[in-house]
mmCIF file of C-alpha atoms in Angstrom:
data_model
loop_
_atom_site.group_PDB
_atom_site.id
_atom_site.type_symbol
_atom_site.label_atom_id
_atom_site.label_comp_id
_atom_site.label_asym_id
_atom_site.label_seq_id
_atom_site.Cartn_x
_atom_site.Cartn_y
_atom_site.Cartn_z
ATOM 1 C CA MET X 65 37.064 -28.486 -33.345
ATOM 2 C CA PRO X 66 38.646 -31.695 -34.245
ATOM 3 C CA THR X 67 38.537 -32.529 -37.422
ATOM 4 C CA ILE X 68 38.278 -36.097 -39.274
ATOM 5 C CA VAL X 69 40.745 -36.918 -42.404
ATOM 6 C CA VAL X 70 39.447 -39.229 -45.187
ATOM 7 C CA GLU X 71 41.825 -40.143 -47.493
ATOM 8 C CA VAL X 72 40.812 -42.108 -51.121
ATOM 9 C CA MET X 73 42.980 -43.210 -53.999
ATOM 10 C CA PRO X 74 41.881 -43.987 -57.789
ATOM 11 C CA LYS X 75 41.769 -48.025 -57.818
ATOM 12 C CA ALA X 76 44.929 -49.459 -58.199
ATOM 13 C CA GLU X 77 44.583 -51.194 -62.126
ATOM 14 C CA LEU X 78 43.020 -47.365 -62.784
ATOM 15 C CA LEU X 79 45.011 -45.644 -65.160
ATOM 16 C CA ASP X 80 45.971 -42.163 -63.061
ATOM 17 C CA PRO X 81 46.748 -39.941 -66.388
ATOM 18 C CA ALA X 82 47.126 -37.013 -63.674
ATOM 19 C CA GLY X 83 49.897 -39.097 -62.197
ATOM 20 C CA LYS X 84 51.404 -40.303 -64.890
ATOM 21 C CA ALA X 85 51.491 -36.435 -66.171
ATOM 22 C CA VAL X 86 53.733 -35.808 -63.162
ATOM 23 C CA ALA X 87 55.739 -39.226 -62.680
ATOM 24 C CA GLY X 88 57.252 -38.472 -66.689
ATOM 25 C CA ALA X 89 57.991 -35.017 -65.598
ATOM 26 C CA LEU X 90 59.922 -36.166 -62.735
ATOM 27 C CA ARG X 91 61.619 -38.683 -65.612
ATOM 28 C CA ARG X 92 62.386 -36.057 -67.653
ATOM 29 C CA GLU X 93 63.607 -33.649 -64.695
ATOM 30 C CA GLY X 94 66.077 -36.789 -63.548
ATOM 31 C CA GLY X 95 67.752 -37.327 -60.363
ATOM 32 C CA HIS X 96 64.612 -38.870 -58.596
ATOM 33 C CA PRO X 97 64.067 -42.141 -56.853
ATOM 34 C CA PHE X 98 60.076 -41.513 -57.885
ATOM 35 C CA SER X 99 58.967 -43.973 -60.190
ATOM 36 C CA ASP X 100 55.447 -43.388 -60.021
ATOM 37 C CA VAL X 101 52.956 -41.387 -58.872
ATOM 38 C CA ARG X 102 48.986 -41.691 -58.255
ATOM 39 C CA ILE X 103 46.560 -38.572 -57.364
ATOM 40 C CA GLY X 104 44.001 -39.540 -54.763
ATOM 41 C CA LYS X 105 41.850 -36.673 -51.938
ATOM 42 C CA ARG X 106 41.610 -35.509 -49.018
ATOM 43 C CA PHE X 107 39.038 -34.606 -47.365
ATOM 44 C CA GLU X 108 38.877 -32.664 -44.195
ATOM 45 C CA LEU X 109 35.828 -33.253 -41.509
ATOM 46 C CA THR X 110 35.258 -30.388 -38.936
ATOM 47 C CA VAL X 111 33.272 -32.443 -36.681
ATOM 48 C CA ASP X 112 31.353 -30.327 -34.165
ATOM 49 C CA GLY X 113 31.290 -31.786 -30.407
ATOM 50 C CA GLU X 114 33.348 -35.053 -29.371
ATOM 51 C CA VAL X 115 34.288 -37.405 -31.962
ATOM 52 C CA THR X 116 32.843 -40.651 -30.587
ATOM 53 C CA ASP X 117 33.119 -44.052 -32.370
ATOM 54 C CA ALA X 118 29.721 -43.415 -33.757
ATOM 55 C CA VAL X 119 30.604 -40.382 -35.081
ATOM 56 C CA LEU X 120 33.821 -42.409 -37.042
ATOM 57 C CA GLU X 121 31.364 -44.938 -37.903
ATOM 58 C CA GLN X 122 29.407 -42.175 -39.765
ATOM 59 C CA ALA X 123 32.206 -40.566 -41.286
ATOM 60 C CA GLN X 124 33.034 -44.144 -42.668
ATOM 61 C CA LYS X 125 29.770 -44.598 -44.119
ATOM 62 C CA LEU X 126 30.047 -41.127 -45.559
ATOM 63 C CA ALA X 127 33.219 -41.772 -47.336
ATOM 64 C CA HIS X 128 31.903 -45.157 -49.263
ATOM 65 C CA GLU X 129 28.605 -43.134 -50.181
ATOM 66 C CA MET X 130 29.399 -39.519 -50.402
ATOM 67 C CA LEU X 131 32.923 -38.705 -50.515
ATOM 68 C CA SER X 132 34.398 -41.511 -53.000
ATOM 69 C CA ASN X 133 32.923 -43.494 -56.501
ATOM 70 C CA SER X 134 32.690 -46.846 -55.287
ATOM 71 C CA VAL X 135 33.615 -47.881 -59.006
ATOM 72 C CA ILE X 136 36.705 -46.286 -59.696
ATOM 73 C CA GLU X 137 38.114 -45.371 -55.543
ATOM 74 C CA ASP X 138 38.889 -46.943 -53.225
ATOM 75 C CA VAL X 139 38.684 -45.249 -49.410
ATOM 76 C CA VAL X 140 42.055 -46.227 -48.292
ATOM 77 C CA LYS X 141 42.276 -44.495 -44.670
ATOM 78 C CA VAL X 142 39.622 -42.594 -42.156
ATOM 79 C CA THR X 143 41.523 -41.389 -38.848
ATOM 80 C CA VAL X 144 41.169 -38.293 -36.151
ATOM 81 C CA ALA X 145 43.616 -35.347 -37.343
ATOM 82 C CA MET Z 106 57.986 -51.159 -53.180
ATOM 83 C CA PRO Z 107 57.951 -48.534 -50.704
ATOM 84 C CA THR Z 108 55.280 -45.604 -51.275
ATOM 85 C CA ILE Z 109 55.627 -42.057 -49.797
ATOM 86 C CA VAL Z 110 52.497 -40.106 -49.521
ATOM 87 C CA VAL Z 111 52.007 -36.427 -49.624
ATOM 88 C CA GLU Z 112 49.006 -34.999 -48.635
ATOM 89 C CA VAL Z 113 48.510 -31.230 -49.730
ATOM 90 C CA MET Z 114 45.694 -29.041 -48.300
ATOM 91 C CA PRO Z 115 43.354 -26.275 -49.894
ATOM 92 C CA LYS Z 116 45.397 -22.801 -47.708
ATOM 93 C CA ALA Z 117 42.598 -22.230 -44.931
ATOM 94 C CA GLU Z 118 41.645 -18.859 -45.821
ATOM 95 C CA LEU Z 119 41.104 -19.923 -49.362
ATOM 96 C CA LEU Z 120 37.687 -20.394 -50.626
ATOM 97 C CA ASP Z 121 36.931 -24.206 -51.058
ATOM 98 C CA PRO Z 122 33.617 -24.555 -53.494
ATOM 99 C CA ALA Z 123 33.471 -28.447 -53.911
ATOM 100 C CA GLY Z 124 34.053 -28.731 -50.471
ATOM 101 C CA LYS Z 125 31.470 -25.872 -49.746
ATOM 102 C CA ALA Z 126 29.096 -28.040 -52.017
ATOM 103 C CA VAL Z 127 29.809 -31.276 -50.119
ATOM 104 C CA ALA Z 128 29.489 -29.590 -46.720
ATOM 105 C CA GLY Z 129 25.390 -28.114 -47.932
ATOM 106 C CA ALA Z 130 24.629 -31.820 -49.076
ATOM 107 C CA LEU Z 131 25.088 -32.668 -45.530
ATOM 108 C CA ARG Z 132 23.255 -29.794 -44.398
ATOM 109 C CA ARG Z 133 20.342 -30.816 -46.643
ATOM 110 C CA GLU Z 134 20.334 -34.157 -45.906
ATOM 111 C CA GLY Z 135 20.667 -33.828 -42.327
ATOM 112 C CA GLY Z 136 21.685 -35.925 -38.932
ATOM 113 C CA HIS Z 137 25.328 -35.762 -39.444
ATOM 114 C CA PRO Z 138 27.400 -34.183 -36.533
ATOM 115 C CA PHE Z 139 30.182 -32.893 -39.577
ATOM 116 C CA SER Z 140 29.590 -28.878 -40.087
ATOM 117 C CA ASP Z 141 32.984 -28.470 -42.972
ATOM 118 C CA VAL Z 142 34.022 -30.028 -45.159
ATOM 119 C CA ARG Z 143 37.435 -29.425 -47.407
ATOM 120 C CA ILE Z 144 38.862 -31.204 -49.689
ATOM 121 C CA GLY Z 145 43.093 -31.554 -50.536
ATOM 122 C CA LYS Z 146 44.668 -33.874 -53.101
ATOM 123 C CA ARG Z 147 46.676 -36.988 -51.616
ATOM 124 C CA PHE Z 148 49.701 -38.638 -54.113
ATOM 125 C CA GLU Z 149 51.157 -41.734 -53.400
ATOM 126 C CA LEU Z 150 55.162 -40.968 -54.577
ATOM 127 C CA THR Z 151 56.476 -45.064 -55.482
ATOM 128 C CA VAL Z 152 60.132 -45.236 -54.606
ATOM 129 C CA ASP Z 153 62.737 -47.278 -56.265
ATOM 130 C CA GLY Z 154 64.810 -48.789 -53.432
ATOM 131 C CA GLU Z 155 64.979 -48.277 -50.040
ATOM 132 C CA VAL Z 156 63.807 -44.792 -48.159
ATOM 133 C CA THR Z 157 66.640 -43.285 -46.965
ATOM 134 C CA ASP Z 158 66.272 -39.781 -45.108
ATOM 135 C CA ALA Z 159 67.723 -38.093 -48.448
ATOM 136 C CA VAL Z 160 64.921 -39.863 -50.182
ATOM 137 C CA LEU Z 161 62.202 -38.714 -48.184
ATOM 138 C CA GLU Z 162 64.075 -34.895 -47.827
ATOM 139 C CA GLN Z 163 63.480 -35.082 -51.896
ATOM 140 C CA ALA Z 164 60.031 -36.168 -52.238
ATOM 141 C CA GLN Z 165 59.712 -32.911 -49.688
ATOM 142 C CA LYS Z 166 61.145 -30.816 -51.836
ATOM 143 C CA LEU Z 167 59.247 -32.346 -54.256
ATOM 144 C CA ALA Z 168 55.759 -31.902 -52.486
ATOM 145 C CA HIS Z 169 57.308 -27.710 -52.357
ATOM 146 C CA GLU Z 170 58.133 -26.665 -55.777
ATOM 147 C CA MET Z 171 55.615 -29.750 -57.957
ATOM 148 C CA LEU Z 172 52.519 -30.654 -56.053
ATOM 149 C CA SER Z 173 51.835 -28.519 -54.480
ATOM 150 C CA ASN Z 174 51.472 -23.939 -55.604
ATOM 151 C CA SER Z 175 52.524 -22.658 -52.357
ATOM 152 C CA VAL Z 176 50.615 -19.846 -53.417
ATOM 153 C CA ILE Z 177 47.660 -21.253 -52.804
ATOM 154 C CA GLU Z 178 48.003 -24.911 -51.308
ATOM 155 C CA ASP Z 179 50.036 -26.216 -48.109
ATOM 156 C CA VAL Z 180 52.080 -29.336 -47.776
ATOM 157 C CA VAL Z 181 50.213 -30.258 -44.786
ATOM 158 C CA LYS Z 182 52.066 -34.536 -44.210
ATOM 159 C CA VAL Z 183 55.310 -36.339 -46.399
ATOM 160 C CA THR Z 184 55.032 -40.104 -44.620
ATOM 161 C CA VAL Z 185 56.002 -43.657 -45.285
ATOM 162 C CA ALA Z 186 53.156 -45.464 -46.441
#
């Protein structure tokens, strides 16, 4: 069955303690060209039937209304896997 | 500065309580063609300088060694944003 992927990230201006912890571990380990790490969520929605434009729109709506908190998060992408 | 995105999902055979909770809420609400929901993580790595093949390889290594737990998770994708 087809899958729709919804990607959600914390807003840029928001502190991301978990991301900072990973970035700090990388700095201590050294030898990495990664100066910052941010951590968000990735949802896989299994679709019953075909992915039509209407279904993709429903996924968009769901992404904003149920799968993310618009105060602290941004929906980055909604794509068919 | 360029960004590399690492996407990690729980292994398929693993129970995903949070995903099940969202899927249940969708069923109760009704009118959704989504029969299952799974929730994973999305990392954004900020790269100091250019993204070369070597840097992408470092991100792959990091994805498997630090950003995911190979016992319960799979690295789904490592891409340049």
